[in-house]
PDB file of C-alpha atoms in Angstrom:
ATOM      1  CA  GLU A 814      24.507   5.261   4.163  1.00 67.00           C
ATOM      2  CA  LYS A 815      23.692   2.752   1.399  1.00 78.00           C
ATOM      3  CA  MET A 816      20.656   1.531   3.319  1.00 87.00           C
ATOM      4  CA  ALA A 817      18.902   4.905   3.665  1.00 87.00           C
ATOM      5  CA  ASP A 818      17.819   7.848   1.560  1.00 83.00           C
ATOM      6  CA  GLY A 819      19.120  11.275   2.496  1.00 78.00           C
ATOM      7  CA  LEU A 820      17.659  13.061   5.515  1.00 86.00           C
ATOM      8  CA  GLN A 821      15.112  15.692   4.474  1.00 87.00           C
ATOM      9  CA  ILE A 822      14.217  18.838   6.401  1.00 91.00           C
ATOM     10  CA  LEU A 823      10.606  19.912   5.882  1.00 92.00           C
ATOM     11  CA  ARG A 824       8.635  23.070   6.548  1.00 94.00           C
ATOM     12  CA  TYR A 825       4.846  23.334   6.248  1.00 94.00           C
ATOM     13  CA  ASN A 826       3.159  26.724   6.515  1.00 94.00           C
ATOM     14  CA  ILE A 827      -0.559  27.348   7.017  1.00 94.00           C
ATOM     15  CA  SER A 828      -2.761  25.053   4.837  1.00 93.00           C
ATOM     16  CA  LYS A 829       0.229  23.058   3.542  1.00 93.00           C
ATOM     17  CA  ALA A 830      -0.062  19.281   3.637  1.00 93.00           C
ATOM     18  CA  TYR A 831       1.102  16.080   1.965  1.00 91.00           C
ATOM     19  CA  ILE A 832      -1.388  13.775   0.262  1.00 88.00           C
ATOM     20  CA  ALA A 833      -1.738  10.237   1.640  1.00 91.00           C
ATOM     21  CA  HIS A 834       0.720   7.808   0.046  1.00 90.00           C
ATOM     22  CA  HIS A 835       2.914   4.755   0.617  1.00 92.00           C
ATOM     23  CA  ASP A 836       6.644   5.152   1.188  1.00 91.00           C
ATOM     24  CA  TYR A 837       7.473   1.873  -0.549  1.00 90.00           C
ATOM     25  CA  LEU A 838       8.191   2.333  -4.232  1.00 83.00           C
ATOM     26  CA  SER A 839       6.592   0.868  -7.327  1.00 77.00           C
ATOM     27  CA  ARG A 840       8.794  -0.864  -9.879  1.00 70.00           C
ATOM     28  CA  PRO A 841       9.773   0.985 -13.063  1.00 64.00           C
ATOM     29  CA  SER A 842       9.548  -0.910 -16.349  1.00 61.00           C
ATOM     30  CA  ASN A 843      13.286  -1.424 -16.764  1.00 64.00           C
ATOM     31  CA  ILE A 844      13.808  -3.158 -13.406  1.00 71.00           C
ATOM     32  CA  GLU A 845      13.386  -6.910 -12.906  1.00 77.00           C
ATOM     33  CA  PRO A 846      10.220  -7.749 -10.868  1.00 72.00           C
ATOM     34  CA  GLU A 847      12.122  -9.447  -8.051  1.00 80.00           C
ATOM     35  CA  ALA A 848      14.533  -6.517  -7.627  1.00 83.00           C
ATOM     36  CA  MET A 849      12.029  -4.414  -5.656  1.00 86.00           C
ATOM     37  CA  ASP A 850       9.909  -7.150  -4.052  1.00 90.00           C
ATOM     38  CA  PRO A 851      11.273  -7.815  -0.533  1.00 93.00           C
ATOM     39  CA  PHE A 852       9.108 -10.919  -0.235  1.00 92.00           C
ATOM     40  CA  VAL A 853      11.358 -12.664  -2.781  1.00 90.00           C
ATOM     41  CA  GLY A 854      14.596 -11.038  -1.671  1.00 89.00           C
ATOM     42  CA  GLY A 855      14.357  -7.653  -3.395  1.00 90.00           C
ATOM     43  CA  ALA A 856      14.985  -4.162  -2.026  1.00 91.00           C
ATOM     44  CA  ASN A 857      12.436  -1.547  -1.008  1.00 92.00           C
ATOM     45  CA  ARG A 858      11.811   0.927   1.747  1.00 93.00           C
ATOM     46  CA  LEU A 859      11.437  -0.938   5.021  1.00 96.00           C
ATOM     47  CA  ALA A 860      10.652   1.826   7.489  1.00 97.00           C
ATOM     48  CA  THR A 861      10.328   5.580   7.910  1.00 96.00           C
ATOM     49  CA  LEU A 862      11.703   7.631  10.774  1.00 97.00           C
ATOM     50  CA  PHE A 863       9.802  10.921  11.038  1.00 97.00           C
ATOM     51  CA  LEU A 864      11.064  13.574  13.458  1.00 97.00           C
ATOM     52  CA  TYR A 865       9.025  16.525  14.703  1.00 98.00           C
ATOM     53  CA  LEU A 866      11.161  19.651  15.066  1.00 97.00           C
ATOM     54  CA  SER A 867       8.422  22.018  16.271  1.00 97.00           C
ATOM     55  CA  ASP A 868       5.087  22.102  18.017  1.00 96.00           C
ATOM     56  CA  VAL A 869       2.005  22.881  15.909  1.00 96.00           C
ATOM     57  CA  GLU A 870      -0.997  24.614  17.436  1.00 92.00           C
ATOM     58  CA  ASP A 871      -3.578  22.918  15.183  1.00 93.00           C
ATOM     59  CA  GLY A 872      -3.227  20.359  12.406  1.00 95.00           C
ATOM     60  CA  GLY A 873       0.039  18.997  11.067  1.00 97.00           C
ATOM     61  CA  GLN A 874      -0.611  15.460  12.302  1.00 97.00           C
ATOM     62  CA  THR A 875       0.718  12.355  10.570  1.00 97.00           C
ATOM     63  CA  VAL A 876      -2.438  10.459   9.667  1.00 97.00           C
ATOM     64  CA  PHE A 877      -2.964   6.842   8.627  1.00 96.00           C
ATOM     65  CA  PRO A 878      -6.334   7.177   6.833  1.00 95.00           C
ATOM     66  CA  ASP A 879      -7.000   3.444   6.449  1.00 94.00           C
ATOM     67  CA  VAL A 880      -6.581   2.736  10.169  1.00 91.00           C
ATOM     68  CA  THR A 881      -9.002   3.675  12.956  1.00 84.00           C
ATOM     69  CA  LYS A 882      -7.769   4.671  16.383  1.00 76.00           C
ATOM     70  CA  GLU A 883      -9.399   1.647  17.994  1.00 72.00           C
ATOM     71  CA  GLN A 884      -7.549  -0.803  15.722  1.00 67.00           C
ATOM     72  CA  ILE A 885      -4.149   0.065  17.178  1.00 66.00           C
ATOM     73  CA  PHE A 886      -4.163   1.336  20.748  1.00 61.00           C
ATOM     74  CA  HIS A 887      -6.534   0.423  23.534  1.00 62.00           C
ATOM     75  CA  ASP A 888      -4.469   2.082  26.281  1.00 58.00           C
ATOM     76  CA  HIS A 889      -6.127   5.450  26.900  1.00 60.00           C
ATOM     77  CA  ASP A 890      -3.005   7.044  28.426  1.00 64.00           C
ATOM     78  CA  ILE A 891      -0.854   6.181  25.389  1.00 65.00           C
ATOM     79  CA  ARG A 892      -3.484   7.494  22.998  1.00 67.00           C
ATOM     80  CA  ALA A 893      -3.951  10.697  24.961  1.00 69.00           C
ATOM     81  CA  THR A 894      -0.197  11.369  25.115  1.00 78.00           C
ATOM     82  CA  TYR A 895       0.869  10.730  21.548  1.00 85.00           C
ATOM     83  CA  PHE A 896      -2.184  10.562  19.317  1.00 89.00           C
ATOM     84  CA  GLU A 897      -4.939  12.878  18.180  1.00 90.00           C
ATOM     85  CA  THR A 898      -7.889  12.069  20.433  1.00 84.00           C
ATOM     86  CA  ARG A 899     -10.058  15.172  19.991  1.00 85.00           C
ATOM     87  CA  GLN A 900     -13.449  14.563  18.431  1.00 84.00           C
ATOM     88  CA  LEU A 901     -14.338  17.785  16.643  1.00 89.00           C
ATOM     89  CA  SER A 902     -17.797  18.701  15.437  1.00 91.00           C
ATOM     90  CA  SER A 903     -18.522  19.668  11.839  1.00 92.00           C
ATOM     91  CA  SER A 904     -18.712  23.325  12.805  1.00 94.00           C
ATOM     92  CA  GLN A 905     -15.350  23.145  14.598  1.00 94.00           C
ATOM     93  CA  LEU A 906     -13.735  21.512  11.572  1.00 94.00           C
ATOM     94  CA  SER A 907     -15.261  24.157   9.302  1.00 95.00           C
ATOM     95  CA  THR A 908     -13.851  26.921  11.473  1.00 94.00           C
ATOM     96  CA  LEU A 909     -10.358  25.402  11.367  1.00 93.00           C
ATOM     97  CA  ARG A 910     -10.514  24.921   7.575  1.00 95.00           C
ATOM     98  CA  GLU A 911     -11.671  28.476   7.015  1.00 94.00           C
ATOM     99  CA  SER A 912      -8.970  29.931   9.243  1.00 91.00           C
ATOM    100  CA  ALA A 913      -6.358  28.073   7.151  1.00 93.00           C
ATOM    101  CA  GLY A 914      -7.911  29.114   3.835  1.00 93.00           C
ATOM    102  CA  ILE A 915      -9.065  25.606   2.876  1.00 93.00           C
ATOM    103  CA  PHE A 916     -12.430  26.250   1.208  1.00 90.00           C
ATOM    104  CA  ASP A 917     -12.770  23.823  -1.732  1.00 90.00           C
ATOM    105  CA  PRO A 918     -14.842  20.785  -0.576  1.00 90.00           C
ATOM    106  CA  LYS A 919     -13.579  18.811  -3.606  1.00 87.00           C
ATOM    107  CA  SER A 920      -9.922  19.168  -2.627  1.00 89.00           C
ATOM    108  CA  TRP A 921      -8.029  16.350  -0.939  1.00 89.00           C
ATOM    109  CA  GLU A 922      -6.857  18.778   1.760  1.00 92.00           C
ATOM    110  CA  PHE A 923     -10.480  19.531   2.686  1.00 94.00           C
ATOM    111  CA  SER A 924     -11.382  15.854   3.184  1.00 93.00           C
ATOM    112  CA  MET A 925      -8.053  15.061   4.851  1.00 95.00           C
ATOM    113  CA  VAL A 926      -8.849  17.434   7.724  1.00 95.00           C
ATOM    114  CA  GLN A 927     -11.739  15.112   8.643  1.00 94.00           C
ATOM    115  CA  ASP A 928      -9.444  12.057   8.629  1.00 95.00           C
ATOM    116  CA  CYS A 929      -6.908  13.837  10.813  1.00 95.00           C
ATOM    117  CA  TYR A 930      -9.432  13.991  13.666  1.00 93.00           C
ATOM    118  CA  SER A 931     -11.244  10.688  13.071  1.00 92.00           C
ATOM    119  CA  LYS A 932      -8.553   8.185  11.993  1.00 93.00           C
ATOM    120  CA  LEU A 933      -5.242   7.146  13.550  1.00 93.00           C
ATOM    121  CA  ALA A 934      -3.146  10.320  13.674  1.00 95.00           C
ATOM    122  CA  VAL A 935       0.017  11.271  15.559  1.00 95.00           C
ATOM    123  CA  ARG A 936       0.179  14.812  16.940  1.00 95.00           C
ATOM    124  CA  PRO A 937       3.343  16.785  16.109  1.00 96.00           C
ATOM    125  CA  LYS A 938       5.365  17.481  19.249  1.00 95.00           C
ATOM    126  CA  LYS A 939       8.829  19.017  19.260  1.00 97.00           C
ATOM    127  CA  ALA A 940      11.672  16.534  19.945  1.00 96.00           C
ATOM    128  CA  ARG A 941       9.464  13.475  19.366  1.00 96.00           C
ATOM    129  CA  ALA A 942       9.706  11.006  16.505  1.00 96.00           C
ATOM    130  CA  ILE A 943       7.663   8.174  15.065  1.00 95.00           C
ATOM    131  CA  LEU A 944       8.930   5.015  13.390  1.00 96.00           C
ATOM    132  CA  TYR A 945       6.588   3.082  11.131  1.00 96.00           C
ATOM    133  CA  TYR A 946       7.149   0.132   8.849  1.00 97.00           C
ATOM    134  CA  SER A 947       6.224  -0.342   5.203  1.00 97.00           C
ATOM    135  CA  GLN A 948       6.905  -4.095   5.255  1.00 97.00           C
ATOM    136  CA  PHE A 949       5.865  -7.077   7.332  1.00 96.00           C
ATOM    137  CA  PRO A 950       8.643  -9.304   8.782  1.00 94.00           C
ATOM    138  CA  THR A 951       8.010 -11.665   5.861  1.00 94.00           C
ATOM    139  CA  GLY A 952       8.877  -8.925   3.341  1.00 94.00           C
ATOM    140  CA  LYS A 953       5.288  -8.411   2.228  1.00 95.00           C
ATOM    141  CA  LEU A 954       4.471  -4.754   1.684  1.00 95.00           C
ATOM    142  CA  ASP A 955       1.930  -3.366   4.153  1.00 96.00           C
ATOM    143  CA  PRO A 956      -0.887  -1.393   2.465  1.00 95.00           C
ATOM    144  CA  LEU A 957      -1.995  -0.034   5.864  1.00 95.00           C
ATOM    145  CA  SER A 958       1.257   1.943   6.056  1.00 96.00           C
ATOM    146  CA  LYS A 959      -0.398   4.529   3.801  1.00 95.00           C
ATOM    147  CA  HIS A 960      -0.060   7.928   5.492  1.00 96.00           C
ATOM    148  CA  GLY A 961      -0.193  11.638   4.872  1.00 94.00           C
ATOM    149  CA  GLY A 962       0.802  14.970   6.379  1.00 95.00           C
ATOM    150  CA  CYS A 963      -2.285  16.771   7.673  1.00 96.00           C
ATOM    151  CA  PRO A 964      -2.869  20.396   6.675  1.00 96.00           C
ATOM    152  CA  VAL A 965      -1.339  22.879   9.096  1.00 96.00           C
ATOM    153  CA  LEU A 966      -4.315  24.817  10.458  1.00 95.00           C
ATOM    154  CA  ASN A 967      -2.517  27.114  12.878  1.00 93.00           C
ATOM    155  CA  GLY A 968       1.220  27.657  13.210  1.00 94.00           C
ATOM    156  CA  THR A 969       4.211  26.273  11.290  1.00 96.00           C
ATOM    157  CA  LYS A 970       5.394  22.675  11.146  1.00 97.00           C
ATOM    158  CA  TRP A 971       9.089  21.785  10.954  1.00 97.00           C
ATOM    159  CA  ALA A 972      10.059  18.146  10.583  1.00 97.00           C
ATOM    160  CA  ALA A 973      12.607  15.741   9.120  1.00 95.00           C
ATOM    161  CA  ASN A 974      12.301  12.284   7.658  1.00 93.00           C
ATOM    162  CA  LEU A 975      14.593   9.382   6.849  1.00 93.00           C
ATOM    163  CA  TRP A 976      13.651   6.386   4.684  1.00 93.00           C
ATOM    164  CA  LEU A 977      15.351   3.107   5.622  1.00 94.00           C
ATOM    165  CA  TRP A 978      15.724   0.175   3.183  1.00 94.00           C
ATOM    166  CA  ASN A 979      15.814  -3.546   3.880  1.00 94.00           C
ATOM    167  CA  LYS A 980      18.871  -3.786   1.603  1.00 90.00           C
ATOM    168  CA  GLU A 981      20.813  -1.589  -0.792  1.00 84.00           C
ATOM    169  CA  PRO A 982      18.541  -0.062  -3.482  1.00 79.00           C
ATOM    170  CA  PRO A 983      19.024  -1.187  -7.096  1.00 71.00           C
ATOM    171  CA  PHE A 984      19.099   2.322  -8.548  1.00 61.00           C
ATOM    172  CA  THR A 985      22.849   2.871  -8.425  1.00 53.00           C
ATOM    173  CA  SER A 986      23.732  -0.508  -9.903  1.00 46.00           C
ATOM    174  CA  SER A 987      23.210  -1.950 -13.373  1.00 40.00           C
ATOM    175  CA  ARG A 988      22.835  -5.374 -11.765  1.00 44.00           C
ATOM    176  CA  PHE A 989      19.023  -5.229 -11.795  1.00 47.00           C
ATOM    177  CA  GLN A 990      18.636  -3.660 -15.228  1.00 44.00           C
ATOM    178  CA  LYS A 991      16.919  -5.907 -17.757  1.00 45.00           C
ATOM    179  CA  THR A 992      19.211  -4.385 -20.340  1.00 41.00           C
ATOM    180  CA  PRO A 993      21.963  -1.777 -20.097  1.00 39.00           C
ATOM    181  CA  PRO A 994      20.502   1.720 -19.622  1.00 38.00           C
ATOM    182  CA  HIS A 995      21.505   2.874 -23.102  1.00 34.00           C
ATOM    183  CA  LYS A 996      19.238   0.225 -24.650  1.00 32.00           C
ATOM    184  CA  ASN A 997      16.285   0.913 -22.458  1.00 32.00           C
ATOM    185  CA  ILE A 998      15.980   4.650 -21.926  1.00 32.00           C
ATOM    186  CA  LYS A 999      15.501   7.196 -24.651  1.00 35.00           C
ATOM    187  CA  ALA A1000      17.919  10.074 -24.206  1.00 37.00           C
ATOM    188  CA  PRO A1001      18.783  13.052 -26.404  1.00 38.00           C
ATOM    189  CA  SER A1002      21.365  12.357 -29.086  1.00 38.00           C
ATOM    190  CA  SER A1003      23.801  14.514 -27.146  1.00 39.00           C
ATOM    191  CA  ALA A1004      23.456  12.229 -24.128  1.00 40.00           C
ATOM    192  CA  PRO A1005      24.928   8.787 -24.806  1.00 40.00           C
ATOM    193  CA  SER A1006      23.908   6.525 -21.925  1.00 41.00           C
ATOM    194  CA  SER A1007      26.407   5.040 -19.538  1.00 41.00           C
ATOM    195  CA  PRO A1008      26.195   2.115 -17.076  1.00 44.00           C
ATOM    196  CA  ILE A1009      28.456   4.078 -14.705  1.00 51.00           C
ATOM    197  CA  ALA A1010      26.810   5.764 -11.731  1.00 57.00           C
ATOM    198  CA  ILE A1011      27.352   9.518 -11.478  1.00 74.00           C
ATOM    199  CA  GLU A1012      26.280  12.217  -9.030  1.00 80.00           C
ATOM    200  CA  VAL A1013      24.198  15.193 -10.149  1.00 86.00           C
ATOM    201  CA  MET A1014      22.655  18.132  -8.323  1.00 87.00           C
ATOM    202  CA  VAL A1015      19.060  19.273  -8.936  1.00 90.00           C
ATOM    203  CA  THR A1016      17.823  22.685  -7.771  1.00 90.00           C
ATOM    204  CA  TYR A1017      14.218  23.880  -7.867  1.00 91.00           C
ATOM    205  CA  ASP A1018      13.827  27.616  -8.502  1.00 87.00           C
ATOM    206  CA  GLY A1019      10.096  28.073  -7.938  1.00 89.00           C
ATOM    207  CA  GLU A1020       7.380  28.485  -5.328  1.00 87.00           C
ATOM    208  CA  HIS A1021       5.612  25.107  -5.081  1.00 89.00           C
ATOM    209  CA  SER A1022       5.955  23.519  -1.635  1.00 88.00           C
ATOM    210  CA  ASP A1023       4.723  20.101  -2.784  1.00 89.00           C
ATOM    211  CA  LEU A1024       7.068  19.341  -5.685  1.00 91.00           C
ATOM    212  CA  VAL A1025       8.343  15.758  -5.874  1.00 90.00           C
ATOM    213  CA  LEU A1026      11.006  14.286  -8.151  1.00 90.00           C
ATOM    214  CA  TYR A1027      10.227  10.905  -9.762  1.00 87.00           C
ATOM    215  CA  TRP A1028      12.540   8.560 -11.648  1.00 81.00           C
ATOM    216  CA  GLU A1029      10.932   7.346 -14.877  1.00 75.00           C
ATOM    217  CA  GLY A1030       7.816   9.267 -13.813  1.00 73.00           C
ATOM    218  CA  THR A1031       6.677   6.633 -11.280  1.00 74.00           C
ATOM    219  CA  VAL A1032       9.363   5.993  -8.684  1.00 74.00           C
ATOM    220  CA  LYS A1033       9.461   8.690  -6.009  1.00 77.00           C
ATOM    221  CA  MET A1034      12.995   9.830  -5.280  1.00 79.00           C
ATOM    222  CA  ASN A1035      12.807  12.966  -3.096  1.00 82.00           C
ATOM    223  CA  ASP A1036      10.836  16.106  -2.334  1.00 86.00           C
ATOM    224  CA  LEU A1037      12.171  19.243  -4.025  1.00 89.00           C
ATOM    225  CA  LYS A1038      12.163  22.318  -1.822  1.00 88.00           C
ATOM    226  CA  PRO A1039      12.673  25.772  -3.337  1.00 90.00           C
ATOM    227  CA  ARG A1040      16.361  26.606  -3.713  1.00 88.00           C
ATOM    228  CA  VAL A1041      17.521  23.604  -1.673  1.00 89.00           C
ATOM    229  CA  PRO A1042      19.973  21.545  -3.804  1.00 88.00           C
ATOM    230  CA  LEU A1043      19.280  17.822  -4.043  1.00 87.00           C
ATOM    231  CA  ARG A1044      22.131  15.412  -4.815  1.00 84.00           C
ATOM    232  CA  LEU A1045      21.302  12.226  -6.722  1.00 81.00           C
ATOM    233  CA  LYS A1046      23.255   9.173  -7.762  1.00 76.00           C
ATOM    234  CA  THR A1047      22.018   8.191 -11.215  1.00 78.00           C
ATOM    235  CA  TYR A1048      23.078   7.285 -14.778  1.00 74.00           C
ATOM    236  CA  VAL A1049      23.513   9.247 -17.989  1.00 73.00           C
ATOM    237  CA  GLY A1050      20.293   8.807 -19.951  1.00 76.00           C
ATOM    238  CA  HIS A1051      18.028   8.414 -16.933  1.00 81.00           C
ATOM    239  CA  LYS A1052      14.812  10.436 -17.126  1.00 84.00           C
ATOM    240  CA  PHE A1053      13.290  12.378 -14.220  1.00 89.00           C
ATOM    241  CA  VAL A1054       9.894  14.042 -13.834  1.00 90.00           C
ATOM    242  CA  ALA A1055       8.998  16.722 -11.274  1.00 91.00           C
ATOM    243  CA  LYS A1056       5.310  16.775 -10.257  1.00 91.00           C
ATOM    244  CA  ILE A1057       3.189  18.640  -7.739  1.00 90.00           C
ATOM    245  CA  SER A1058       0.676  16.864  -5.491  1.00 85.00           C
ATOM    246  CA  ASP A1059      -2.205  16.931  -8.002  1.00 84.00           C
ATOM    247  CA  ASP A1060       0.041  14.956 -10.407  1.00 85.00           C
ATOM    248  CA  THR A1061       0.693  17.958 -12.654  1.00 89.00           C
ATOM    249  CA  THR A1062       4.093  17.733 -14.349  1.00 90.00           C
ATOM    250  CA  ILE A1063       6.263  20.813 -13.811  1.00 89.00           C
ATOM    251  CA  SER A1064       9.444  19.642 -15.514  1.00 87.00           C
ATOM    252  CA  THR A1065      10.960  16.654 -17.296  1.00 86.00           C
ATOM    253  CA  PHE A1066      14.671  16.227 -17.897  1.00 85.00           C
ATOM    254  CA  THR A1067      17.192  13.599 -18.937  1.00 83.00           C
ATOM    255  CA  VAL A1068      20.642  13.266 -17.392  1.00 82.00           C
ATOM    256  CA  LEU A1069      23.269  14.248 -19.977  1.00 79.00           C
ATOM    257  CA  GLN A1070      26.919  13.367 -20.265  1.00 70.00           C
ATOM    258  CA  GLY A1071      29.124  16.024 -18.659  1.00 72.00           C
ATOM    259  CA  ILE A1072      26.215  17.982 -17.133  1.00 80.00           C
ATOM    260  CA  GLU A1073      26.137  17.792 -13.351  1.00 83.00           C
ATOM    261  CA  LYS A1074      23.778  20.633 -12.334  1.00 86.00           C
ATOM    262  CA  TYR A1075      20.095  20.875 -13.284  1.00 89.00           C
ATOM    263  CA  LYS A1076      17.635  23.682 -12.546  1.00 89.00           C
ATOM    264  CA  ILE A1077      13.844  23.281 -12.515  1.00 89.00           C
ATOM    265  CA  THR A1078      11.527  26.303 -12.783  1.00 86.00           C
ATOM    266  CA  ASP A1079       7.753  26.858 -12.684  1.00 81.00           C
ATOM    267  CA  HIS A1080       7.615  28.521 -16.095  1.00 69.00           C
ATOM    268  CA  ASP A1081       7.499  25.462 -18.329  1.00 56.00           C
ATOM    269  CA  THR A1082       8.502  21.834 -18.628  1.00 43.00           C
ATOM    270  CA  ILE A1083      11.814  22.541 -20.336  1.00 46.00           C
ATOM    271  CA  TYR A1084      14.817  21.754 -18.211  1.00 45.00           C
ATOM    272  CA  ASP A1085      17.656  24.205 -17.781  1.00 44.00           C
ATOM    273  CA  TYR A1086      21.185  22.840 -17.479  1.00 45.00           C
ATOM    274  CA  GLU A1087      24.034  24.614 -15.702  1.00 43.00           C
ATOM    275  CA  GLU A1088      27.344  23.393 -16.999  1.00 40.00           C
ATOM    276  CA  GLU A1089      29.328  23.699 -13.779  1.00 40.00           C
ATOM    277  CA  SER A1090      31.209  21.089 -11.839  1.00 37.00           C
ATOM    278  CA  LEU A1091      29.840  19.916  -8.522  1.00 37.00           C
ATOM    279  CA  SER A1092      33.247  20.556  -7.052  1.00 37.00           C
ATOM    280  CA  SER A1093      33.233  24.253  -8.072  1.00 35.00           C
TER     281      SER A1093
END
C-alpha cells in the first residue's frame, strides 16, 4: 500500500482524452534533490499498470508519441494483436475527428489523433492491461515513457490505473523536508502548520473531465473526477492546485487545522471547506 498510489477508475466519453505526459514526478522546491531521484536512491514512480475495462470502437488508445512502432516490435503477430497497426489516410482521420467533434486544428487533441495512428499505440481491449516503466534498472528516469490517452472517437472508454513506486514516497514524511513545513509553506493565519501527517478528503463538484490535483502546483497527485471523493495523506499548511489539461487553474486551497473535507467547484478559485469529520 505504501509503494503505490490509489487505484483510479476512469471514464472517457466521445472526444475525451489525456494530454501526453510522464508519470514520474518533478521535485517541489521544499524537497531535497536526492529525495525524488531514484538514480541516487530517491523515490519516484517506477511503473504504471493500466487496465482496460471496456472495448472502444475507435480511438482511446494509449499512445507513446516519442516512439515509433518499428522501434519496439518487429514481430508482426504481436503488433497486430495488441497495437494500433492501421494506417489511416488524412481523409479518414478527418472523418473520425469530425464525428467526435474535434474541429480545432490548433488543439492538442486534434494533433494527437494523428499520433495515435502513426506512433506506438496500444489498442484498448476489455480485460487486457499494459505495464510500462518510467525508470531504467539503474534508476534513471526514462523520457520515452511519455504517453497520453487518445481521444475517444466512437464509443466509451472505461479503464483503471495504478502507479507503482520504487520505494515509499516522501510526501507523508517530514524526513525529506529541507525545513519543517511550517517554515516553508505559507498558510492562512488560521492554519498553523504541523509536521504530523493527516488524511483529508477532496471532492470536485463540477463538470470538467480532465481536472488534476497538484501539490505545490507542480507535483501531480491524482485526477479529480466529478463527485468522486479523493482521500489524501498530507500536512496542515500544504497547498494544492486543481488544473484542467490546458493548465488553467480552477481552484487553489491550503490544508487547514481541523478541516478534513474540501470541495472544489468550477465557479471560481476560492476553496470551500466542509467542517465535517471523515468518520461521520
